[in-house]
mmCIF file of C-alpha atoms in Angstrom:
data_model
loop_
_atom_site.group_PDB
_atom_site.id
_atom_site.type_symbol
_atom_site.label_atom_id
_atom_site.label_comp_id
_atom_site.label_asym_id
_atom_site.label_seq_id
_atom_site.Cartn_x
_atom_site.Cartn_y
_atom_site.Cartn_z
ATOM 1 C CA MET A 1 43.600 184.798 122.013
ATOM 2 C CA LYS A 2 47.000 184.595 123.803
ATOM 3 C CA ARG A 3 45.752 181.551 125.761
ATOM 4 C CA THR A 4 44.696 179.874 122.577
ATOM 5 C CA ASN A 5 48.094 180.396 120.935
ATOM 6 C CA ASN A 6 49.796 178.942 123.996
ATOM 7 C CA PHE A 7 47.629 175.892 123.701
ATOM 8 C CA TYR A 8 48.469 175.315 120.070
ATOM 9 C CA LEU A 9 52.193 175.682 120.846
ATOM 10 C CA LEU A 10 52.058 173.108 123.597
ATOM 11 C CA LEU A 11 50.155 170.760 121.244
ATOM 12 C CA LEU A 12 52.775 171.269 118.523
ATOM 13 C CA SER A 13 55.619 170.618 120.884
ATOM 14 C CA ALA A 14 54.054 167.389 122.033
ATOM 15 C CA LEU A 15 53.566 166.225 118.391
ATOM 16 C CA LEU A 16 57.229 167.014 117.571
ATOM 17 C CA VAL A 17 58.414 165.036 120.566
ATOM 18 C CA GLY A 18 56.300 162.012 119.550
ATOM 19 C CA LEU A 19 57.395 162.043 115.949
ATOM 20 C CA THR A 20 61.088 162.338 116.972
ATOM 21 C CA ALA A 21 60.698 159.295 119.250
ATOM 22 C CA MET A 22 58.941 157.351 116.506
ATOM 23 C CA PHE A 23 61.599 158.076 113.897
ATOM 24 C CA SER A 24 64.369 157.191 116.271
ATOM 25 C CA ALA A 25 62.631 153.869 116.982
ATOM 26 C CA CYS A 26 62.211 153.087 113.270
ATOM 27 C CA LYS A 27 65.796 153.958 112.547
ATOM 28 C CA LYS A 28 67.021 151.607 115.334
ATOM 29 C CA ASP A 29 64.876 148.770 114.025
ATOM 30 C CA ASP A 30 65.955 149.293 110.356
ATOM 31 C CA SER A 31 69.606 148.875 111.423
ATOM 32 C CA THR A 32 69.110 145.408 112.985
ATOM 33 C CA THR A 33 69.389 142.314 110.725
ATOM 34 C CA PRO A 34 67.564 139.265 111.947
ATOM 35 C CA THR A 35 69.660 136.005 112.384
ATOM 36 C CA VAL A 36 68.556 133.087 110.250
ATOM 37 C CA THR A 37 70.074 129.576 110.716
ATOM 38 C CA ALA A 38 70.743 127.508 107.587
ATOM 39 C CA ASP A 39 69.053 124.068 107.478
ATOM 40 C CA LYS A 40 71.882 121.537 107.132
ATOM 41 C CA THR A 41 69.861 118.462 107.726
ATOM 42 C CA LYS A 42 69.985 117.045 104.155
ATOM 43 C CA LEU A 43 73.651 118.020 103.788
ATOM 44 C CA SER A 44 74.536 116.084 106.970
ATOM 45 C CA SER A 45 72.519 113.073 105.829
ATOM 46 C CA VAL A 46 74.167 112.922 102.436
ATOM 47 C CA ILE A 47 77.664 113.427 103.904
ATOM 48 C CA ASP A 48 77.046 110.389 106.138
ATOM 49 C CA SER A 49 75.729 108.269 103.251
ATOM 50 C CA VAL A 50 78.687 109.116 100.947
ATOM 51 C CA ASN A 51 81.113 108.572 103.765
ATOM 52 C CA THR A 52 79.701 105.041 104.107
ATOM 53 C CA ILE A 53 80.190 104.346 100.373
ATOM 54 C CA TYR A 54 83.755 105.822 100.520
ATOM 55 C CA SER A 55 84.760 103.663 103.447
ATOM 56 C CA ALA A 56 83.460 100.452 101.843
ATOM 57 C CA ALA A 57 84.875 101.162 98.334
ATOM 58 C CA VAL A 58 88.098 99.359 97.133
ATOM 59 C CA GLU A 59 90.143 100.608 94.112
ATOM 60 C CA GLY A 60 91.493 98.091 91.601
ATOM 61 C CA THR A 61 91.142 96.757 88.101
ATOM 62 C CA LYS A 62 88.540 94.009 88.632
ATOM 63 C CA PRO A 63 84.789 94.216 88.357
ATOM 64 C CA GLY A 64 83.336 95.490 91.615
ATOM 65 C CA THR A 65 86.272 97.766 92.366
ATOM 66 C CA TYR A 66 86.702 101.505 91.633
ATOM 67 C CA ALA A 67 89.164 103.089 89.284
ATOM 68 C CA SER A 68 92.504 104.152 90.751
ATOM 69 C CA GLY A 69 92.408 107.720 92.176
ATOM 70 C CA SER A 70 88.576 107.880 92.284
ATOM 71 C CA LYS A 71 88.454 107.626 96.077
ATOM 72 C CA ALA A 72 90.800 110.589 96.551
ATOM 73 C CA THR A 73 88.632 112.763 94.347
ATOM 74 C CA LEU A 74 85.503 111.813 96.320
ATOM 75 C CA LYS A 75 87.208 112.411 99.636
ATOM 76 C CA THR A 76 87.958 115.936 98.521
ATOM 77 C CA SER A 77 84.320 116.610 97.799
ATOM 78 C CA ILE A 78 83.342 115.146 101.170
ATOM 79 C CA ASP A 79 85.747 117.370 102.992
ATOM 80 C CA LEU A 80 84.497 120.459 101.224
ATOM 81 C CA ALA A 81 80.913 119.528 102.070
ATOM 82 C CA THR A 82 81.885 118.950 105.728
ATOM 83 C CA THR A 83 83.559 122.291 105.912
ATOM 84 C CA THR A 84 80.364 124.058 104.914
ATOM 85 C CA LYS A 85 78.365 121.984 107.344
ATOM 86 C CA ASN A 86 80.670 122.976 110.204
ATOM 87 C CA ASP A 87 80.582 126.677 109.213
ATOM 88 C CA ALA A 88 78.225 128.437 111.647
ATOM 89 C CA ALA A 89 77.981 131.407 109.267
ATOM 90 C CA ALA A 90 77.174 129.359 106.206
ATOM 91 C CA THR A 91 74.162 130.688 104.317
ATOM 92 C CA GLN A 92 71.358 128.451 103.068
ATOM 93 C CA ALA A 93 72.590 129.098 99.507
ATOM 94 C CA SER A 94 76.098 127.894 100.261
ATOM 95 C CA VAL A 95 74.650 124.861 102.067
ATOM 96 C CA ASN A 96 72.427 124.091 98.993
ATOM 97 C CA THR A 97 75.425 124.451 96.672
ATOM 98 C CA ALA A 98 77.560 122.161 98.853
ATOM 99 C CA LEU A 99 74.740 119.494 98.764
ATOM 100 C CA ALA A 100 74.453 119.676 94.993
ATOM 101 C CA ASN A 101 78.165 119.372 94.525
ATOM 102 C CA LEU A 102 78.482 116.424 96.881
ATOM 103 C CA ARG A 103 75.726 114.618 95.089
ATOM 104 C CA ARG A 104 77.384 115.123 91.715
ATOM 105 C CA ALA A 105 80.711 113.854 93.080
ATOM 106 C CA ALA A 106 78.976 110.731 94.439
ATOM 107 C CA ALA A 107 77.342 110.052 91.025
ATOM 108 C CA THR A 108 80.707 110.484 89.298
ATOM 109 C CA PHE A 109 82.264 108.121 91.830
ATOM 110 C CA GLN A 110 79.711 105.458 91.068
ATOM 111 C CA ASN A 111 80.407 105.815 87.399
ATOM 112 C CA SER A 112 84.054 104.905 88.072
ATOM 113 C CA LEU A 113 82.915 101.406 89.361
ATOM 114 C CA ILE A 114 84.472 98.768 87.131
ATOM 115 C CA GLN A 115 81.877 96.402 85.726
ATOM 116 C CA GLU A 116 82.016 93.292 83.583
ATOM 117 C CA VAL A 117 81.950 94.113 79.851
ATOM 118 C CA SER A 118 78.566 93.832 78.161
ATOM 119 C CA VAL A 119 77.338 90.987 80.321
ATOM 120 C CA ALA A 120 73.995 90.784 78.394
ATOM 121 C CA ASN A 121 75.875 90.088 75.171
ATOM 122 C CA LEU A 122 78.380 87.503 76.589
ATOM 123 C CA MET A 123 77.328 84.198 75.117
ATOM 124 C CA ALA A 124 80.177 82.115 76.598
ATOM 125 C CA GLN A 125 83.179 82.621 78.812
ATOM 126 C CA TYR A 126 85.845 80.107 79.584
ATOM 127 C CA LYS A 127 87.995 80.986 82.573
ATOM 128 C CA PHE A 128 89.509 77.454 82.639
ATOM 129 C CA ASN A 129 89.658 77.546 86.466
ATOM 130 C CA GLY A 130 90.236 73.893 86.814
ATOM 131 C CA ASN A 131 87.615 72.871 84.203
ATOM 132 C CA ALA A 132 86.137 73.837 80.793
ATOM 133 C CA ASN A 133 82.779 75.006 82.112
ATOM 134 C CA ASP A 134 81.047 78.190 80.813
ATOM 135 C CA ALA A 135 81.379 80.965 83.443
ATOM 136 C CA THR A 136 78.087 82.626 82.253
ATOM 137 C CA THR A 137 74.627 81.348 83.020
ATOM 138 C CA ASN A 138 74.193 80.146 79.394
ATOM 139 C CA GLY A 139 75.517 76.628 80.185
ATOM 140 C CA ASN A 140 77.800 76.295 77.208
ATOM 141 C CA ASN A 141 80.103 73.858 78.997
ATOM 142 C CA GLY A 142 82.929 72.197 77.193
ATOM 143 C CA THR A 143 84.120 68.569 77.084
ATOM 144 C CA LEU A 144 87.809 67.695 76.827
ATOM 145 C CA LYS A 145 88.516 65.681 73.678
ATOM 146 C CA THR A 146 91.416 64.010 71.735
ATOM 147 C CA GLY A 147 91.788 64.938 68.119
ATOM 148 C CA PRO A 148 93.459 64.081 64.825
ATOM 149 C CA THR A 149 97.032 65.054 64.228
ATOM 150 C CA GLY A 150 98.175 63.198 61.014
ATOM 151 C CA PRO A 151 98.256 63.974 57.380
ATOM 152 C CA ALA A 152 95.163 63.723 55.125
ATOM 153 C CA THR A 153 95.961 60.069 54.249
ATOM 154 C CA ALA A 154 96.176 59.068 57.940
ATOM 155 C CA PRO A 155 94.492 61.420 60.360
ATOM 156 C CA GLY A 156 95.057 59.281 63.362
ATOM 157 C CA ASP A 157 94.436 60.513 66.824
ATOM 158 C CA GLY A 158 96.855 62.233 69.116
ATOM 159 C CA GLY A 159 95.421 60.383 72.171
ATOM 160 C CA GLN A 160 95.969 63.369 74.418
ATOM 161 C CA LEU A 161 93.362 65.561 76.162
ATOM 162 C CA PRO A 162 93.869 69.242 76.895
ATOM 163 C CA VAL A 163 95.981 69.524 80.062
ATOM 164 C CA LEU A 164 95.518 71.998 82.907
ATOM 165 C CA ALA A 165 98.488 74.290 83.159
ATOM 166 C CA ALA A 166 99.733 77.455 84.771
ATOM 167 C CA ASP A 167 98.072 80.719 83.634
ATOM 168 C CA ARG A 168 99.802 83.999 82.734
ATOM 169 C CA PHE A 169 100.210 84.820 86.474
ATOM 170 C CA GLY A 170 101.845 81.503 87.247
ATOM 171 C CA ASN A 171 98.779 79.974 88.996
ATOM 172 C CA ALA A 172 98.612 76.250 88.566
ATOM 173 C CA ASN A 173 95.650 74.607 86.843
ATOM 174 C CA GLN A 174 94.140 77.911 85.651
ATOM 175 C CA ALA A 175 94.672 77.551 81.922
ATOM 176 C CA TYR A 176 94.707 74.758 79.356
ATOM 177 C CA GLU A 177 97.591 73.442 77.342
ATOM 178 C CA PHE A 178 96.737 72.026 73.889
ATOM 179 C CA ASN A 179 98.921 69.705 71.813
ATOM 180 C CA LYS A 180 98.706 66.564 69.633
ATOM 181 C CA GLY A 181 95.243 67.457 68.455
ATOM 182 C CA ALA A 182 93.767 67.932 71.881
ATOM 183 C CA TYR A 183 90.686 70.237 71.910
ATOM 184 C CA ILE A 184 87.504 71.303 73.829
ATOM 185 C CA GLU A 185 84.084 70.666 72.249
ATOM 186 C CA ILE A 186 80.959 72.613 73.107
ATOM 187 C CA PRO A 187 77.493 71.564 72.013
ATOM 188 C CA TYR A 188 75.996 73.598 69.248
ATOM 189 C CA LYS A 189 73.429 76.313 70.085
ATOM 190 C CA ALA A 190 71.969 78.865 67.754
ATOM 191 C CA SER A 191 73.058 81.628 70.271
ATOM 192 C CA LEU A 192 76.681 80.679 69.520
ATOM 193 C CA ASN A 193 76.085 81.603 65.882
ATOM 194 C CA PRO A 194 75.164 85.233 66.094
ATOM 195 C CA GLN A 195 74.912 87.868 63.442
ATOM 196 C CA ALA A 196 77.775 89.895 64.910
ATOM 197 C CA ILE A 197 80.643 88.707 67.118
ATOM 198 C CA THR A 198 83.635 89.435 69.224
ATOM 199 C CA ILE A 199 86.150 86.755 70.287
ATOM 200 C CA SER A 200 88.602 87.539 73.031
ATOM 201 C CA ALA A 201 91.384 85.223 74.395
ATOM 202 C CA TRP A 202 94.711 84.948 76.081
ATOM 203 C CA VAL A 203 97.112 82.868 73.984
ATOM 204 C CA TYR A 204 100.571 81.428 74.507
ATOM 205 C CA ARG A 205 101.662 79.712 71.313
ATOM 206 C CA PHE A 206 104.481 77.275 71.099
ATOM 207 C CA ASP A 207 105.542 77.706 67.419
ATOM 208 C CA ASN A 208 104.620 79.170 64.056
ATOM 209 C CA ASN A 209 101.932 76.623 63.224
ATOM 210 C CA ALA A 210 99.816 78.281 60.532
ATOM 211 C CA ASP A 211 96.641 76.510 61.874
ATOM 212 C CA ASN A 212 96.684 77.525 65.531
ATOM 213 C CA TYR A 213 92.976 77.357 65.824
ATOM 214 C CA ILE A 214 91.608 79.205 68.810
ATOM 215 C CA VAL A 215 87.829 79.040 68.238
ATOM 216 C CA SER A 216 86.044 77.494 65.230
ATOM 217 C CA LEU A 217 82.416 76.959 64.497
ATOM 218 C CA ASN A 218 81.743 74.908 61.299
ATOM 219 C CA ARG A 219 84.888 75.800 59.618
ATOM 220 C CA TRP A 220 84.231 78.302 56.714
ATOM 221 C CA ASN A 221 80.356 78.035 57.125
ATOM 222 C CA SER A 222 80.245 80.219 60.276
ATOM 223 C CA TYR A 223 83.416 81.674 61.818
ATOM 224 C CA LYS A 224 86.876 80.736 62.969
ATOM 225 C CA PHE A 225 89.530 82.620 64.774
ATOM 226 C CA GLN A 226 93.178 81.422 64.709
ATOM 227 C CA LEU A 227 96.808 82.488 64.667
ATOM 228 C CA GLN A 228 98.227 82.179 61.195
ATOM 229 C CA ASP A 229 101.470 82.997 59.354
ATOM 230 C CA PHE A 230 104.023 83.676 62.132
ATOM 231 C CA GLY A 231 101.485 84.465 64.778
ATOM 232 C CA LYS A 232 99.099 86.912 63.008
ATOM 233 C CA PRO A 233 95.559 86.838 64.434
ATOM 234 C CA PHE A 234 93.220 85.750 61.588
ATOM 235 C CA LEU A 235 89.386 85.821 61.409
ATOM 236 C CA THR A 236 87.106 84.028 58.905
ATOM 237 C CA VAL A 237 83.422 84.907 58.714
ATOM 238 C CA THR A 238 80.573 83.690 56.526
ATOM 239 C CA THR A 239 78.094 86.460 55.897
ATOM 240 C CA THR A 240 75.049 87.053 53.745
ATOM 241 C CA LYS A 241 77.545 88.394 51.158
ATOM 242 C CA GLY A 242 79.865 85.320 51.172
ATOM 243 C CA ILE A 243 83.025 84.072 52.906
ATOM 244 C CA SER A 244 85.668 86.579 53.985
ATOM 245 C CA ASP A 245 88.842 86.149 55.966
ATOM 246 C CA ARG A 246 91.487 88.729 57.059
ATOM 247 C CA ASP A 247 94.485 88.911 59.262
ATOM 248 C CA ASP A 248 95.585 91.878 61.369
ATOM 249 C CA ASP A 249 98.139 92.890 58.815
ATOM 250 C CA SER A 250 101.077 93.695 61.011
ATOM 251 C CA GLY A 251 100.450 92.568 64.564
ATOM 252 C CA ILE A 252 102.433 89.494 65.624
ATOM 253 C CA VAL A 253 101.833 87.356 68.703
ATOM 254 C CA ALA A 254 105.241 86.324 70.037
ATOM 255 C CA VAL A 255 106.112 82.694 70.643
ATOM 256 C CA ASN A 256 106.063 81.543 74.257
ATOM 257 C CA THR A 257 104.559 84.829 75.521
ATOM 258 C CA TRP A 258 101.132 85.329 77.014
ATOM 259 C CA THR A 259 99.281 87.806 74.770
ATOM 260 C CA HIS A 260 95.719 89.090 74.697
ATOM 261 C CA VAL A 261 94.105 88.885 71.233
ATOM 262 C CA ALA A 262 90.632 89.840 70.105
ATOM 263 C CA SER A 263 88.764 90.230 66.907
ATOM 264 C CA SER A 264 85.215 91.552 66.148
ATOM 265 C CA TYR A 265 82.885 91.646 63.213
ATOM 266 C CA VAL A 266 79.642 93.490 62.422
ATOM 267 C CA ASP A 267 78.264 94.213 59.054
ATOM 268 C CA GLY A 268 80.838 96.472 57.317
ATOM 269 C CA THR A 269 83.587 96.310 59.980
ATOM 270 C CA MET A 270 86.130 93.770 61.087
ATOM 271 C CA LYS A 271 88.743 94.706 63.730
ATOM 272 C CA PHE A 272 91.746 93.118 65.336
ATOM 273 C CA TYR A 273 93.302 93.842 68.711
ATOM 274 C CA ILE A 274 96.486 92.889 70.539
ATOM 275 C CA ASN A 275 96.950 93.572 74.237
ATOM 276 C CA GLY A 276 93.929 95.933 74.260
ATOM 277 C CA LYS A 277 94.994 98.089 71.339
ATOM 278 C CA LEU A 278 93.299 98.316 67.970
ATOM 279 C CA ILE A 279 95.775 97.015 65.385
ATOM 280 C CA LYS A 280 93.738 96.845 62.155
ATOM 281 C CA THR A 281 90.315 97.748 60.879
ATOM 282 C CA TYR A 282 88.699 96.504 57.558
ATOM 283 C CA THR A 283 85.592 98.054 56.072
ATOM 284 C CA ASP A 284 85.394 95.990 52.973
ATOM 285 C CA VAL A 285 83.679 93.019 54.572
ATOM 286 C CA THR A 286 79.895 93.287 54.596
ATOM 287 C CA GLY A 287 76.768 91.306 55.543
ATOM 288 C CA ASN A 288 75.517 89.748 58.734
ATOM 289 C CA LEU A 289 76.977 86.490 59.860
ATOM 290 C CA THR A 290 74.804 83.667 58.607
ATOM 291 C CA ALA A 291 73.394 80.696 60.461
ATOM 292 C CA ALA A 292 75.264 77.522 59.946
ATOM 293 C CA PRO A 293 73.650 75.258 57.307
ATOM 294 C CA GLN A 294 74.311 72.340 59.671
ATOM 295 C CA ASN A 295 74.484 72.199 63.374
ATOM 296 C CA VAL A 296 78.147 71.516 64.186
ATOM 297 C CA ASN A 297 79.558 71.774 67.723
ATOM 298 C CA LEU A 298 81.966 74.579 68.592
ATOM 299 C CA ALA A 299 85.640 73.705 68.900
ATOM 300 C CA ILE A 300 88.323 75.301 70.968
ATOM 301 C CA GLY A 301 91.777 74.340 69.778
ATOM 302 C CA GLN A 302 90.656 72.471 66.572
ATOM 303 C CA GLN A 303 89.226 73.383 63.195
ATOM 304 C CA LEU A 304 86.330 70.895 63.561
ATOM 305 C CA PRO A 305 85.124 68.312 66.130
ATOM 306 C CA LYS A 306 86.840 65.013 65.517
ATOM 307 C CA ASP A 307 83.622 63.140 64.659
ATOM 308 C CA VAL A 308 82.715 65.575 61.952
ATOM 309 C CA TYR A 309 85.881 65.204 59.874
ATOM 310 C CA ASN A 310 85.209 63.127 56.707
ATOM 311 C CA SER A 311 81.478 62.953 57.539
ATOM 312 C CA LYS A 312 78.757 63.472 54.903
ATOM 313 C CA PRO A 313 77.294 67.046 55.006
ATOM 314 C CA THR A 314 73.614 67.336 55.563
ATOM 315 C CA GLY A 315 73.064 71.042 55.072
ATOM 316 C CA GLY A 316 73.676 71.404 51.364
ATOM 317 C CA GLN A 317 77.432 71.896 51.530
ATOM 318 C CA ALA A 318 79.786 70.338 48.955
ATOM 319 C CA ALA A 319 80.195 66.620 49.383
ATOM 320 C CA ASP A 320 83.806 67.054 50.556
ATOM 321 C CA TYR A 321 83.129 70.087 52.825
ATOM 322 C CA PHE A 322 84.166 68.137 55.974
ATOM 323 C CA GLN A 323 87.086 66.464 54.401
ATOM 324 C CA TYR A 324 90.178 66.171 56.548
ATOM 325 C CA TYR A 325 92.969 67.918 54.722
ATOM 326 C CA SER A 326 95.733 68.033 57.315
ATOM 327 C CA ALA A 327 96.374 68.627 60.996
ATOM 328 C CA ALA A 328 94.668 71.902 62.074
ATOM 329 C CA TYR A 329 94.922 72.266 65.835
ATOM 330 C CA TYR A 330 96.312 74.696 68.369
ATOM 331 C CA LYS A 331 99.745 74.208 69.900
ATOM 332 C CA GLY A 332 100.178 76.095 73.118
ATOM 333 C CA ARG A 333 98.086 77.359 75.977
ATOM 334 C CA LEU A 334 94.772 79.185 76.023
ATOM 335 C CA ASP A 335 92.842 81.043 78.854
ATOM 336 C CA ASP A 336 89.948 83.354 79.484
ATOM 337 C CA ILE A 337 88.105 82.969 76.242
ATOM 338 C CA ARG A 338 85.072 85.094 75.664
ATOM 339 C CA ILE A 339 82.504 84.995 72.854
ATOM 340 C CA TYR A 340 80.051 87.973 72.531
ATOM 341 C CA ASN A 341 77.096 88.327 70.204
ATOM 342 C CA LYS A 342 78.000 91.941 69.269
ATOM 343 C CA ALA A 343 81.051 93.833 67.994
ATOM 344 C CA LEU A 344 82.424 95.393 71.151
ATOM 345 C CA SER A 345 83.649 98.983 71.092
ATOM 346 C CA ASP A 346 87.423 99.718 71.227
ATOM 347 C CA ALA A 347 86.911 100.890 74.766
ATOM 348 C CA GLU A 348 85.161 97.681 75.775
ATOM 349 C CA VAL A 349 87.999 95.494 74.344
ATOM 350 C CA THR A 350 90.500 97.689 76.256
ATOM 351 C CA SER A 351 88.463 97.180 79.406
ATOM 352 C CA ILE A 352 88.655 93.400 79.045
ATOM 353 C CA TYR A 353 92.364 93.601 78.647
ATOM 354 C CA THR A 354 92.680 95.946 81.696
ATOM 355 C CA ILE A 355 90.459 93.665 83.828
ATOM 356 C CA GLU A 356 92.220 90.443 82.867
ATOM 357 C CA SER A 357 95.858 91.665 82.779
ATOM 358 C CA THR A 358 96.120 91.779 86.571
ATOM 359 C CA GLN A 359 95.126 89.241 89.182
#
């Protein structure tokens, strides 16, 4: 019996020693945290790509450049992502966050790229860089013409073509000067007679001529944009509801000063802008612009093309619709004329002014 008890005591002691060793081993293993290395492959790749974009980007105010200050903002995001990449203790969660933040910053940077305004809606653009050609792909090229200058009883002909002149930056032969009836004529196309419109131009008027016609299509049967009554921008539109014309109420274009003017119309809203700022909004003009009853060429600097004056209407207008009443031509310089087939937003008009106000 004594021998048996001793046997069990020895067995129990052995078990206790084994259990103690096992628990000690488990405790040691539980206190050891395995080392896991974060995967930074994607983060490194995106940093390289964004750095390439950053290095090639140029800030400015012209299409193809980026808004001022946008590069500095992007560089901050690149630096933060690079810090995470170089951190040996960075967790996978922090790497993923850095990657997402950098991608968002890159997308924001791309949104700061300055682009041409509403290219798809730009029907004609006249930069007057040595000629009267249309800068769009629409082919609405202009031809230099002489025009009438006299009173109704003797219209005559000024005998002078538009002359290339210095633009608002002083660059020679980059604008046109109009006087003595000179104008530019563009062949009629239905696309130049849209249901909504925006006309934008840089003007330099010589005097207070009330008939400083900038752009005119078929007189009162389509639309015309001019400076009237001491330099107030003035728009006439013919809509499905009738003929309406308004001026900008209070905005004045100074004499002998380059000024950006724009006007837009869409059913129910007519707007006027000077130097990129909204000056006046009318909501009492309604209807879509109507198609001209007769195809008449577009005129820049005149109320009508010379050959149309005193001609017989063929579109059902009054017999004297094309009668020459008096001299109605622009006196001054014009540059960067745009015609859109939509009413641009206030921001879009401001963008045009911003793009075109610097070289």
